[in-house]
Short mmCIF file of C-alpha atoms in Angstrom, two decimals:
data_model
loop_
_atom_site.label_atom_id
_atom_site.label_comp_id
_atom_site.label_asym_id
_atom_site.label_seq_id
_atom_site.Cartn_x
_atom_site.Cartn_y
_atom_site.Cartn_z
CA UNK H 152 37.92 0.68 -11.99
CA UNK H 153 37.71 4.45 -11.53
CA UNK H 154 34.25 4.34 -9.91
CA UNK H 155 35.52 1.79 -7.39
CA UNK H 156 38.50 3.98 -6.52
CA UNK H 157 36.21 6.98 -6.09
CA UNK H 158 33.71 5.06 -3.98
CA UNK H 159 36.36 3.75 -1.66
CA UNK H 160 37.74 7.25 -1.20
CA UNK H 161 34.31 8.66 -0.46
CA UNK H 162 33.51 5.96 2.06
CA UNK H 163 36.81 6.52 3.83
CA UNK H 164 36.20 10.26 3.99
CA UNK H 165 32.72 9.77 5.39
CA UNK H 166 33.96 7.45 8.10
CA UNK H 167 36.40 9.94 9.59
CA UNK H 168 34.80 10.75 12.92
CA UNK H 169 35.44 10.81 16.62
CA UNK H 170 33.65 9.01 19.39
CA UNK H 171 31.98 11.52 21.68
CA UNK H 172 33.76 12.11 24.95
CA UNK H 173 32.07 11.60 28.29
CA UNK H 174 31.45 15.34 28.61
CA UNK H 175 30.35 16.01 25.03
CA UNK H 176 26.96 17.50 24.31
CA UNK H 177 25.99 14.37 22.38
CA UNK H 178 26.86 12.00 25.20
CA UNK H 179 25.27 14.33 27.76
CA UNK H 180 22.00 14.50 25.80
CA UNK H 181 21.75 10.72 25.34
CA UNK H 182 22.48 10.10 29.01
CA UNK H 183 19.95 12.71 30.15
CA UNK H 184 17.18 11.25 28.00
CA UNK H 185 17.82 7.51 28.19
CA UNK H 186 19.77 6.69 31.37
CA UNK H 187 17.33 4.64 33.44
CA UNK H 188 14.50 5.13 30.93
CA UNK H 189 11.73 2.57 31.43
CA UNK H 190 11.99 1.49 27.79
CA UNK H 191 15.55 0.23 28.21
CA UNK H 192 16.27 1.61 24.74
CA UNK H 193 19.75 1.31 23.25
CA UNK H 194 20.58 4.29 21.05
CA UNK H 195 23.27 5.02 18.47
CA UNK H 196 23.62 8.67 17.48
CA UNK H 197 25.78 11.08 15.52
CA UNK H 198 26.15 14.85 15.56
CA UNK H 199 27.52 16.24 12.31
CA UNK H 200 29.15 19.68 12.29
CA UNK H 201 32.63 20.42 10.92
CA UNK H 202 33.43 16.97 12.29
CA UNK H 203 31.34 13.91 13.11
CA UNK H 204 30.81 12.83 16.70
CA UNK H 205 29.22 9.47 17.45
CA UNK H 206 27.97 7.94 20.68
CA UNK H 207 26.26 4.76 21.83
CA UNK H 208 24.07 4.74 24.94
CA UNK H 209 22.76 1.41 26.21
CA UNK H 210 21.59 0.25 29.63
CA UNK H 211 22.11 -3.41 28.70
CA UNK H 212 25.60 -4.37 27.51
CA UNK H 213 24.31 -7.67 26.10
CA UNK H 214 22.38 -5.85 23.39
CA UNK H 215 24.77 -2.92 22.95
CA UNK H 216 25.08 -2.01 19.25
CA UNK H 217 28.07 -0.52 17.48
CA UNK H 218 28.36 1.88 14.57
CA UNK H 219 28.04 -0.98 12.06
CA UNK H 220 24.91 -2.58 13.56
CA UNK H 221 21.85 -2.10 11.33
CA UNK H 222 18.51 -0.78 12.58
CA UNK H 223 15.12 -0.55 10.92
CA UNK H 224 14.88 3.13 9.95
CA UNK H 225 11.17 3.02 9.07
CA UNK H 226 9.80 6.03 7.21
CA UNK H 227 13.21 7.63 6.69
CA UNK H 228 13.19 5.16 3.79
CA UNK H 229 10.74 7.54 2.10
CA UNK H 230 13.52 10.10 1.66
CA UNK H 231 15.66 7.45 -0.05
CA UNK H 232 12.74 6.57 -2.29
CA UNK H 233 12.62 10.27 -3.13
CA UNK H 234 16.26 10.13 -4.19
CA UNK H 235 15.57 7.14 -6.44
CA UNK H 236 12.63 9.03 -7.92
CA UNK H 237 14.88 12.03 -8.61
CA UNK H 238 17.15 9.73 -10.61
CA UNK H 239 14.26 8.47 -12.71
CA UNK H 240 13.13 12.04 -13.37
CA UNK H 241 16.69 12.96 -14.38
CA UNK H 242 16.73 10.01 -16.78
CA UNK H 243 13.39 11.05 -18.28
CA UNK H 244 11.60 7.86 -17.26
CA UNK H 245 8.82 9.76 -15.50
CA UNK H 246 7.86 13.28 -14.42
CA UNK H 247 6.55 14.76 -11.19
CA UNK H 248 3.35 15.88 -12.86
CA UNK H 249 2.62 12.57 -14.56
CA UNK H 250 -0.74 11.09 -13.52
CA UNK H 251 0.10 7.99 -11.50
CA UNK H 252 -2.23 5.89 -13.66
CA UNK H 253 0.35 6.18 -16.47
CA UNK H 254 2.86 4.21 -14.40
CA UNK H 255 0.62 1.53 -12.91
CA UNK H 256 -0.52 -1.76 -14.46
CA UNK H 257 -3.12 -1.39 -17.19
CA UNK H 258 -6.62 -1.58 -15.77
CA UNK H 259 -5.72 -0.15 -12.34
CA UNK H 260 -8.64 2.03 -11.23
CA UNK H 261 -7.25 5.27 -9.81
CA UNK H 262 -9.56 7.84 -8.18
CA UNK H 263 -9.87 11.40 -9.48
CA UNK H 264 -11.52 14.53 -8.11
CA UNK H 265 -13.70 16.36 -10.62
CA UNK H 266 -11.43 15.22 -13.43
CA UNK H 267 -8.21 16.07 -11.60
CA UNK H 268 -5.89 13.04 -11.35
CA UNK H 269 -3.48 12.08 -8.62
CA UNK H 270 0.00 12.92 -9.84
CA UNK H 271 3.38 11.62 -8.73
CA UNK H 272 4.18 14.84 -6.86
CA UNK H 273 1.03 14.31 -4.78
CA UNK H 274 2.22 10.90 -3.59
CA UNK H 275 5.65 12.38 -2.86
CA UNK H 276 4.23 15.24 -0.78
CA UNK H 277 1.36 13.42 1.01
CA UNK H 278 -1.24 15.57 -0.75
CA UNK H 279 -2.86 12.84 -2.87
CA UNK H 280 -5.98 12.55 -0.73
CA UNK H 281 -5.36 8.84 -0.21
CA UNK H 282 -6.03 7.56 3.32
CA UNK H 283 -3.27 6.49 5.69
CA UNK H 284 -3.55 2.81 4.80
CA UNK H 285 -5.11 0.80 1.94
CA UNK H 286 -8.63 -0.52 2.48
CA UNK H 287 -7.57 -4.10 1.74
CA UNK H 288 -4.80 -3.99 4.35
CA UNK H 289 -5.70 -6.84 6.73
CA UNK H 290 -2.54 -8.01 8.51
CA UNK H 291 -2.42 -11.55 9.83
CA UNK H 292 0.19 -10.58 12.42
CA UNK H 293 0.07 -7.33 14.36
CA UNK H 294 3.81 -7.55 15.07
CA UNK H 295 4.69 -7.83 11.35
CA UNK H 296 1.76 -6.11 9.65
CA UNK H 297 3.03 -5.57 6.10
CA UNK H 298 4.50 -9.03 5.51
CA UNK H 299 1.48 -10.44 3.68
CA UNK H 300 0.29 -7.32 1.83
CA UNK H 301 0.18 -8.17 -1.86
CA UNK H 302 0.63 -5.64 -4.65
CA UNK H 303 -2.78 -6.68 -5.98
CA UNK H 304 -4.37 -5.68 -2.66
CA UNK H 305 -2.45 -2.41 -2.54
CA UNK H 306 -3.39 -1.27 -6.03
CA UNK H 307 -6.88 -2.73 -5.76
CA UNK H 308 -7.49 -0.48 -2.76
CA UNK H 309 -7.20 2.58 -5.01
CA UNK H 310 -10.61 1.74 -6.47
CA UNK H 311 -12.13 1.93 -2.98
CA UNK H 312 -11.11 5.57 -2.49
CA UNK H 313 -13.41 8.53 -3.06
CA UNK H 314 -11.40 11.75 -3.05
CA UNK H 315 -12.98 14.64 -1.12
CA UNK H 316 -10.69 17.39 -2.41
CA UNK H 317 -8.52 18.22 -5.39
CA UNK H 318 -5.17 16.40 -5.15
CA UNK H 319 -2.41 18.73 -4.05
CA UNK H 320 -4.58 20.95 -1.86
CA UNK H 321 -4.66 19.13 1.48
CA UNK H 322 -1.84 17.45 3.39
CA UNK H 323 -2.44 14.12 5.14
CA UNK H 324 0.35 11.65 5.85
CA UNK H 325 -0.30 8.50 3.83
CA UNK H 326 1.68 5.28 3.95
CA UNK H 327 -0.77 4.04 1.32
CA UNK H 328 0.40 6.74 -1.08
CA UNK H 329 4.05 6.10 -0.23
CA UNK H 330 3.68 2.39 -0.99
CA UNK H 331 2.09 3.17 -4.36
CA UNK H 332 4.96 5.56 -5.12
CA UNK H 333 7.50 2.87 -4.20
CA UNK H 334 5.80 0.46 -6.62
CA UNK H 335 5.91 3.12 -9.35
CA UNK H 336 9.64 3.69 -8.74
CA UNK H 337 10.27 -0.05 -8.87
CA UNK H 338 8.35 -0.46 -12.14
CA UNK H 339 9.98 2.56 -13.81
CA UNK H 340 13.48 1.43 -12.84
CA UNK H 341 13.19 -1.74 -14.92
CA UNK H 342 14.80 -3.70 -12.08
CA UNK H 343 13.76 -5.20 -8.77
CA UNK H 344 13.56 -2.52 -6.08
CA UNK H 345 16.35 -3.87 -3.86
CA UNK H 346 18.89 -4.11 -6.65
CA UNK H 347 17.97 -0.65 -7.92
CA UNK H 348 18.38 0.94 -4.48
CA UNK H 349 21.67 -0.84 -3.85
CA UNK H 350 23.11 0.18 -7.21
CA UNK H 351 21.75 3.73 -7.24
CA UNK H 352 22.08 4.73 -3.59
CA UNK H 353 23.82 2.36 -1.18
CA UNK H 354 26.93 1.80 -3.32
CA UNK H 355 27.56 5.42 -4.41
CA UNK H 356 27.13 6.64 -0.82
CA UNK H 357 29.31 3.97 0.75
CA UNK H 358 26.39 2.57 2.77
CA UNK H 359 28.04 -0.83 3.04
CA UNK H 360 25.80 -2.30 5.74
CA UNK H 361 22.44 -0.99 4.44
CA UNK H 362 20.00 -3.51 3.02
CA UNK H 363 16.38 -4.47 2.44
CA UNK H 364 14.92 -7.66 3.87
CA UNK H 365 17.26 -10.34 5.21
CA UNK H 366 20.68 -9.08 6.23
CA UNK H 367 23.61 -10.07 4.01
CA UNK H 368 26.18 -12.42 5.48
CA UNK H 369 28.41 -10.69 8.00
CA UNK H 370 26.01 -7.81 8.73
CA UNK H 371 24.91 -7.54 12.36
CA UNK H 372 21.29 -6.51 12.94
CA UNK H 373 19.77 -5.11 16.12
CA UNK H 374 16.75 -6.81 17.68
CA UNK H 375 13.67 -4.62 18.01
CA UNK H 376 11.77 -3.93 21.23
CA UNK H 377 8.41 -2.55 22.28
CA UNK H 378 8.36 0.60 24.39
CA UNK H 379 8.00 -1.61 27.46
CA UNK H 380 11.35 -3.26 26.68
CA UNK H 381 9.86 -6.53 25.42
CA UNK H 382 11.46 -8.03 22.29
CA UNK H 383 9.33 -7.97 19.15
CA UNK H 384 9.42 -9.20 15.57
CA UNK H 385 11.28 -7.49 12.77
CA UNK H 386 9.09 -6.00 10.04
CA UNK H 387 9.14 -7.51 6.55
CA UNK H 388 7.79 -5.59 3.58
CA UNK H 389 7.14 -6.72 0.01
CA UNK H 390 10.25 -5.63 -1.86
CA UNK H 391 8.55 -3.26 -4.29
CA UNK H 392 6.88 -1.44 -1.39
CA UNK H 393 10.07 -1.07 0.66
CA UNK H 394 10.31 2.64 -0.12
CA UNK H 395 7.64 3.22 2.52
CA UNK H 396 9.82 1.96 5.37
CA UNK H 397 11.84 -1.15 4.56
CA UNK H 398 15.46 0.03 4.76
CA UNK H 399 17.80 -1.22 7.48
CA UNK H 400 20.97 0.81 7.98
CA UNK H 401 23.80 1.35 10.44
CA UNK H 402 24.90 4.58 12.11
CA UNK H 403 27.88 4.74 9.74
CA UNK H 404 25.54 4.30 6.76
CA UNK H 405 23.27 7.10 7.94
CA UNK H 406 26.18 9.45 8.61
CA UNK H 407 27.30 8.89 5.01
CA UNK H 408 23.75 9.56 3.82
CA UNK H 409 23.42 12.82 5.75
CA UNK H 410 26.89 14.06 4.82
CA UNK H 411 25.93 13.62 1.17
CA UNK H 412 22.76 15.64 1.79
CA UNK H 413 24.81 18.41 3.40
CA UNK H 414 27.41 18.42 0.61
CA UNK H 415 25.86 17.02 -2.59
CA UNK H 416 28.95 17.92 -4.64
CA UNK H 417 30.98 15.45 -2.57
CA UNK H 418 29.25 12.70 -4.57
CA UNK H 419 29.55 13.86 -8.20
CA UNK H 420 27.53 10.96 -9.59
CA UNK H 421 24.56 11.88 -7.40
CA UNK H 422 25.09 15.63 -6.92
CA UNK H 423 22.21 16.78 -9.13
CA UNK H 424 19.82 14.23 -7.66
CA UNK H 425 20.72 15.07 -4.07
CA UNK H 426 20.25 18.79 -4.75
CA UNK H 427 16.93 18.13 -6.47
CA UNK H 428 15.57 16.22 -3.47
CA UNK H 429 15.92 19.37 -1.36
CA UNK H 430 13.67 21.36 -3.69
CA UNK H 431 10.19 22.13 -2.35
CA UNK H 432 7.43 20.19 -4.11
CA UNK H 433 4.46 21.30 -1.98
CA UNK H 434 3.54 23.74 0.78
CA UNK H 435 -0.08 22.66 1.21
CA UNK H 436 -0.36 22.28 4.98
CA UNK H 437 3.25 21.15 5.42
CA UNK H 438 6.30 22.18 3.47
CA UNK H 439 7.58 19.08 1.67
CA UNK H 440 10.71 18.35 -0.33
CA UNK H 441 11.30 14.96 -1.99
CA UNK H 442 10.25 12.86 0.97
CA UNK H 443 11.61 15.34 3.52
CA UNK H 444 9.45 17.42 5.84
CA UNK H 445 10.85 20.95 5.89
CA UNK H 446 10.66 23.28 8.87
CA UNK H 447 11.27 26.91 7.95
CA UNK H 448 13.71 28.71 10.24
CA UNK H 449 15.59 32.05 10.12
CA UNK H 450 18.76 30.08 10.91
CA UNK H 451 18.16 27.88 7.87
CA UNK H 452 15.56 25.36 6.77
CA UNK H 453 15.56 22.05 8.64
CA UNK H 454 15.02 18.90 6.57
CA UNK H 455 13.81 16.07 8.75
CA UNK H 456 12.08 12.74 8.92
CA UNK H 457 11.35 10.34 11.75
CA UNK H 458 10.93 6.63 11.28
CA UNK H 459 9.17 4.07 13.39
CA UNK H 460 8.42 0.36 13.08
CA UNK H 461 7.09 -2.09 15.63
CA UNK H 462 10.44 -2.35 17.40
CA UNK H 463 12.54 0.60 16.25
CA UNK H 464 12.61 4.40 16.12
CA UNK H 465 14.92 6.61 14.09
CA UNK H 466 15.37 10.24 13.17
CA UNK H 467 17.43 12.22 10.70
CA UNK H 468 17.57 16.00 10.47
CA UNK H 469 19.97 18.29 8.65
CA UNK H 470 20.36 22.01 8.05
CA UNK H 471 22.18 22.82 4.79
CA UNK H 472 22.80 26.47 5.73
CA UNK H 473 24.75 25.62 8.90
CA UNK H 474 26.15 22.28 7.77
CA UNK H 475 24.71 20.54 10.83
CA UNK H 476 22.96 17.19 11.01
CA UNK H 477 21.79 14.62 13.52
CA UNK H 478 21.16 10.89 13.22
CA UNK H 479 19.54 8.89 16.03
CA UNK H 480 18.81 5.15 15.82
CA UNK H 481 16.98 3.29 18.59
CA UNK H 482 16.38 -0.45 19.00
CA UNK H 483 13.07 0.37 20.69
CA UNK H 484 9.78 1.78 19.40
CA UNK H 485 9.41 5.25 20.92
CA UNK H 486 6.82 6.68 18.51
CA UNK H 487 4.02 6.64 21.07
CA UNK H 488 6.30 8.21 23.70
CA UNK H 489 7.14 11.38 21.85
CA UNK H 490 9.72 10.01 19.43
CA UNK H 491 13.24 11.39 19.15
CA UNK H 492 12.60 14.95 17.99
CA UNK H 493 13.34 16.49 21.38
CA UNK H 494 16.79 14.91 21.42
CA UNK H 495 17.62 16.00 17.86
CA UNK H 496 16.51 19.61 18.33
CA UNK H 497 18.43 19.78 21.61
CA UNK H 498 21.58 18.65 19.83
CA UNK H 499 21.14 21.20 17.04
CA UNK H 500 20.62 24.03 19.53
CA UNK H 501 22.78 25.57 22.21
CA UNK H 502 20.36 25.83 25.14
CA UNK H 503 21.04 23.87 28.36
CA UNK H 504 20.01 20.22 28.12
CA UNK H 505 16.74 19.61 29.98
CA UNK H 506 15.88 16.17 28.63
CA UNK H 507 14.58 13.62 31.12
CA UNK H 508 14.11 9.83 31.03
CA UNK H 509 10.75 8.19 31.54
CA UNK H 510 10.90 6.13 34.72
CA UNK H 511 8.31 3.90 36.35
CA UNK H 512 6.18 5.83 38.84
CA UNK H 513 3.26 5.31 41.20
CA UNK H 514 0.13 7.19 40.08
CA UNK H 515 -1.58 9.53 42.50
CA UNK H 516 -4.71 8.02 44.05
CA UNK H 517 -6.72 11.16 43.26
CA UNK H 518 -5.74 10.90 39.59
CA UNK H 519 -6.82 7.26 39.43
CA UNK H 520 -10.16 8.16 40.97
CA UNK H 521 -10.65 11.05 38.55
CA UNK H 522 -10.03 8.80 35.54
CA UNK H 523 -12.38 6.01 36.60
CA UNK H 524 -15.66 5.80 34.72
CA UNK H 525 -17.11 5.52 31.22
CA UNK H 526 -15.36 7.02 28.22
CA UNK H 527 -15.65 7.22 24.44
CA UNK H 528 -12.68 6.69 22.13
CA UNK H 529 -12.93 9.21 19.28
CA UNK H 530 -16.52 9.84 20.27
CA UNK H 531 -17.61 6.35 19.22
CA UNK H 532 -16.03 3.30 20.89
CA UNK H 533 -17.07 2.88 24.56
CA UNK H 534 -14.29 2.27 27.06
CA UNK H 535 -14.50 1.55 30.79
CA UNK H 536 -11.79 2.60 33.24
CA UNK H 537 -11.52 1.27 36.79
CA UNK H 538 -9.00 1.25 39.62
CA UNK H 539 -7.93 -1.64 41.84
CA UNK H 540 -5.06 -1.64 44.36
CA UNK H 541 -3.45 1.43 42.86
CA UNK H 542 -3.55 0.16 39.27
CA UNK H 543 -5.55 1.54 36.35
CA UNK H 544 -7.48 -0.97 34.23
CA UNK H 545 -9.12 -0.21 30.88
CA UNK H 546 -11.47 -2.19 28.67
CA UNK H 547 -12.75 -1.10 25.29
CA UNK H 548 -16.07 -2.53 24.18
CA UNK H 549 -15.66 -6.04 22.79
CA UNK H 550 -12.07 -6.35 23.99
CA UNK H 551 -10.30 -7.82 27.01
CA UNK H 552 -9.44 -5.73 30.04
CA UNK H 553 -5.77 -4.94 30.66
CA UNK H 554 -3.73 -3.07 33.26
CA UNK H 555 -1.70 0.07 32.62
CA UNK H 556 1.53 1.04 34.35
CA UNK H 557 2.48 4.67 34.99
CA UNK H 558 5.61 6.71 34.29
CA UNK H 559 7.30 9.87 35.52
CA UNK H 560 6.04 11.93 32.56
CA UNK H 561 2.43 11.27 33.58
CA UNK H 562 1.54 8.68 30.94
CA UNK H 563 -0.13 5.30 31.47
CA UNK H 564 1.16 2.48 29.28
CA UNK H 565 0.57 -1.19 28.46
CA UNK H 566 3.47 -3.53 29.14
CA UNK H 567 2.79 -6.34 26.65
CA UNK H 568 2.07 -4.18 23.60
CA UNK H 569 2.49 -0.55 22.58
CA UNK H 570 -0.33 1.66 23.83
CA UNK H 571 -0.11 4.91 25.77
CA UNK H 572 -2.86 6.90 27.52
CA UNK H 573 -2.12 10.54 28.35
CA UNK H 574 -4.52 12.28 30.77
CA UNK H 575 -5.20 16.00 30.26
CA UNK H 576 -6.65 18.18 33.01
CA UNK H 577 -8.71 21.18 31.87
CA UNK H 578 -8.94 24.46 33.75
CA UNK H 579 -12.28 23.39 35.23
CA UNK H 580 -10.64 20.29 36.72
CA UNK H 581 -12.23 17.87 34.27
CA UNK H 582 -10.10 15.25 32.54
CA UNK H 583 -9.86 14.01 28.98
CA UNK H 584 -7.31 11.60 27.54
CA UNK H 585 -5.33 10.89 24.40
CA UNK H 586 -4.67 7.36 23.18
CA UNK H 587 -1.44 6.82 21.24
CA UNK H 588 -0.83 3.61 19.34
CA UNK H 589 1.10 2.85 16.19
CA UNK H 590 1.80 6.52 15.61
CA UNK H 591 -1.91 7.44 15.69
CA UNK H 592 -3.51 9.75 18.25
CA UNK H 593 -7.17 9.38 19.25
CA UNK H 594 -9.12 11.64 21.63
CA UNK H 595 -10.96 10.06 24.56
CA UNK H 596 -13.81 11.92 26.24
CA UNK H 597 -16.17 11.12 29.08
CA UNK H 598 -19.57 9.81 28.10
CA UNK H 599 -21.22 12.58 30.09
CA UNK H 600 -19.22 15.27 28.32
CA UNK H 601 -20.00 13.81 24.92
CA UNK H 602 -23.70 13.69 25.76
CA UNK H 603 -23.77 17.43 26.48
CA UNK H 604 -22.47 18.57 23.12
CA UNK H 605 -24.46 21.13 21.17
CA UNK H 606 -26.27 20.04 18.02
CA UNK H 607 -25.35 22.15 14.97
CA UNK H 608 -26.63 21.83 11.42
CA UNK H 609 -23.69 20.42 9.40
CA UNK H 610 -24.31 23.01 6.68
CA UNK H 611 -23.84 25.81 9.22
CA UNK H 612 -20.35 24.57 10.06
CA UNK H 613 -18.98 25.88 6.76
CA UNK H 614 -19.25 29.41 8.17
CA UNK H 615 -16.26 28.70 10.41
CA UNK H 616 -13.97 27.42 7.65
CA UNK H 617 -10.82 29.34 6.84
CA UNK H 618 -7.17 29.96 7.63
CA UNK H 619 -6.35 31.62 10.96
CA UNK H 620 -2.66 32.68 11.33
CA UNK H 621 -1.60 32.15 14.95
CA UNK H 622 1.98 33.31 14.35
CA UNK H 623 4.25 33.97 11.36
CA UNK H 624 4.46 30.73 9.41
CA UNK H 625 2.04 28.99 11.78
CA UNK H 626 -1.61 28.82 10.72
CA UNK H 627 -4.64 27.01 12.08
CA UNK H 628 -6.76 25.71 9.21
CA UNK H 629 -10.43 25.11 10.08
CA UNK H 630 -12.45 22.92 7.74
CA UNK H 631 -15.42 20.57 7.55
CA UNK H 632 -14.86 16.89 6.90
CA UNK H 633 -17.51 14.17 7.12
CA UNK H 634 -19.96 16.76 8.50
CA UNK H 635 -17.66 17.50 11.46
CA UNK H 636 -15.61 20.65 12.05
CA UNK H 637 -11.85 19.99 12.18
CA UNK H 638 -8.73 22.04 12.81
CA UNK H 639 -5.15 21.49 11.74
CA UNK H 640 -2.12 23.58 12.66
CA UNK H 641 0.88 23.89 10.36
CA UNK H 642 2.99 20.75 10.54
CA UNK H 643 0.54 18.89 12.78
CA UNK H 644 -2.28 16.41 12.41
CA UNK H 645 -5.95 17.33 12.08
CA UNK H 646 -8.36 16.91 15.00
CA UNK H 647 -12.13 17.08 15.40
CA UNK H 648 -13.86 19.97 17.15
CA UNK H 649 -16.91 19.39 19.34
CA UNK H 650 -19.52 22.20 19.64
CA UNK H 651 -20.27 23.00 23.29
CA UNK H 652 -21.94 26.42 23.06
CA UNK H 653 -22.71 29.09 20.50
CA UNK H 654 -19.48 29.68 18.56
CA UNK H 655 -17.53 27.60 21.08
CA UNK H 656 -15.80 24.36 20.08
CA UNK H 657 -13.46 22.11 22.02
CA UNK H 658 -11.00 19.27 21.59
CA UNK H 659 -10.89 18.16 25.22
CA UNK H 660 -8.35 15.41 24.63
CA UNK H 661 -5.86 18.10 23.58
CA UNK H 662 -6.94 20.66 26.18
CA UNK H 663 -8.14 23.02 23.42
CA UNK H 664 -11.04 25.48 23.43
CA UNK H 665 -11.79 27.69 20.41
CA UNK H 666 -14.15 30.66 20.57
CA UNK H 667 -15.12 32.28 17.28
CA UNK H 668 -15.83 36.01 16.91
CA UNK H 669 -18.32 37.48 14.44
CA UNK H 670 -18.58 40.70 12.46
CA UNK H 671 -21.66 42.90 12.72
CA UNK H 672 -23.11 41.13 9.69
CA UNK H 673 -22.77 37.75 11.42
CA UNK H 674 -19.80 36.42 9.46
CA UNK H 675 -16.85 34.90 11.31
CA UNK H 676 -13.92 37.32 11.65
CA UNK H 677 -11.54 35.69 14.13
CA UNK H 678 -11.01 33.00 16.72
CA UNK H 679 -9.43 32.78 20.14
CA UNK H 680 -7.59 29.54 20.88
CA UNK H 681 -7.21 28.69 24.55
CA UNK H 682 -4.75 25.97 25.54
CA UNK H 683 -2.72 25.54 28.70
CA UNK H 684 -4.16 28.71 30.19
CA UNK H 685 -3.00 30.87 27.27
CA UNK H 686 -5.24 32.69 24.78
CA UNK H 687 -4.11 33.28 21.19
CA UNK H 688 -6.25 35.37 18.86
CA UNK H 689 -6.14 34.88 15.10
CA UNK H 690 -7.98 36.89 12.44
CA UNK H 691 -9.33 34.88 9.52
CA UNK H 692 -7.54 35.48 6.22
#
C-alpha cells in the first residue's frame, strides 16, 4: 500500500498549478502565434517555473481540449524510451556499449564498419549510421504509415545497410535506429512494451491519461489535423516499436513528466534513472543525452525534443539549472511550418514577444512570375511550376498537378496534404526553393542553374573536408558523401553543396554561398560563408 500512497501524493503535488491569466506571458505568446493562424491549431501549453501555469488556445470551441485530453506526442516518446533503457541498464539487463546484435533475435544480420559494431549508445544518440527509415518500409496508407510495419521487415532492413563511417562518429537522425532500440528495450524488459512503460514510467510519474495505442475507457483523445486544418488519421505503431513515437499524453501528464526531470529526487523510485537520462552519451555533431537533444547555454543546458506525427505537433524543453520548463501540445501538424520551437524559446526568455500567426495571403504577381518554369527537386526529380489567375501550380514528373495557397510568412502550401514550398531570393535576384514534407527538407533549383554547375573530380573534393568553427560551440563540418560535397552545422541537418566556380560552392535553396581560401601550398585554410547578405569567415581546424 505504501507505493500507492506515495504515488497519489506525487500526482497531487504535480497537479498543483494555475491557469494562465489573460495577461500572462504564456497566454500572450499563444495568442500572438496562433490567433487567426491558417492552420486553425488548438494548443495546450504549460510554463513551469516556481509554479506551473497552463493555458489552452483554440480558435474552434467544438474541438477545444482540456488539460486531460491526450495528444500524440510523436518523437518525444524517444526520451521516455531512454528512461526505460536507463532502468534496464540499472538492473544490469544490458549496457550502453553492448553491440545491438547481442539483444536481437538470433540470425539478425547487423551491419558493421571495418569490424566496429553498432552499439546501443549509437542508437540512443542517432550516431549508428543507419538511415532515417528502414529499406523495407512500404506503407499502405500515407496517413498512417507505420501501422503495417512488421518487426521482421524492420530487423530485416538492417541487412540492407552498408555503413559508410564508424558508428558513433557522425550524427544523423534515424527513426529506423530508434525503432530498433525500442524493440531491444521491449525484448530486454521481458514484458510487452506497453505494460512495461505503464508500470515503469506512467504509474510512478502519475501520468494517469498517458497510453499507447487505443485510449483506455474514459480517456478523451484529441483528433489530429493537417497543417491546412483538415482532419487526418491517428497514427498506429506496432507496440514494440512505440518508443519511436507512439505515446499519447495529456498536458497534465507532460507537466508531471517534466517536473520529474527538473527534480529527479521528487520521485525516489526513479531518481537515479531520471538523473542518468540527463547524462551526455554523445557529442558527435549534436550533443545528445538519453533521447534528449542538448543545447549548450551559459544560462544552463537546455534539454529538448520536438515531436510530430501526421496530425499532431508537440515540444518539451527544460533547463535544470534554472528550474524552468515548457510543454506545448498541438492538435495540428506544424512540423513543416517551423514547429513549436519559437514559442518555447520565447517563453523561456524575457525578450518582448514578436511571434506572429500564419494567415492566408495573396502572392505578389511578380513573385509568381519569377517562380514559373522548370525546376529540379534535390537536383534529380524534374518539377514544373506555372501560374494561372494568381495561383501557383506545381507538378513533379510522373505526378498530378496541384495548386498551392500562400501565407503571410511567404510560404506556399498544399491544402489537401502537408507540403510547403519556401522561395528564397538570392542577392542576384535569382530564386531557389525549399520543399518541406514530413519533416524532411529538399532543395529545389532551376534547371538552368543546375546545368551550369562546375564539374569537379570527386577525389578532389576531399581537399575541402574539415571542421570550420563559425562561432564558439557552432561548427560547420564539410565532408564528402556519395561523391558529393556536403556541409552540416552544429545541431542542424546536412545539405549538399554545388560547385559553381573554382573554390566556390552553393546551396541555393538555403541562400548559402561558400568560398574556400587556400594557403600558399594550395591546401585549404579557411572558408567564407555568405548567407542573407552576411559573411562569416571560419579557419579550418
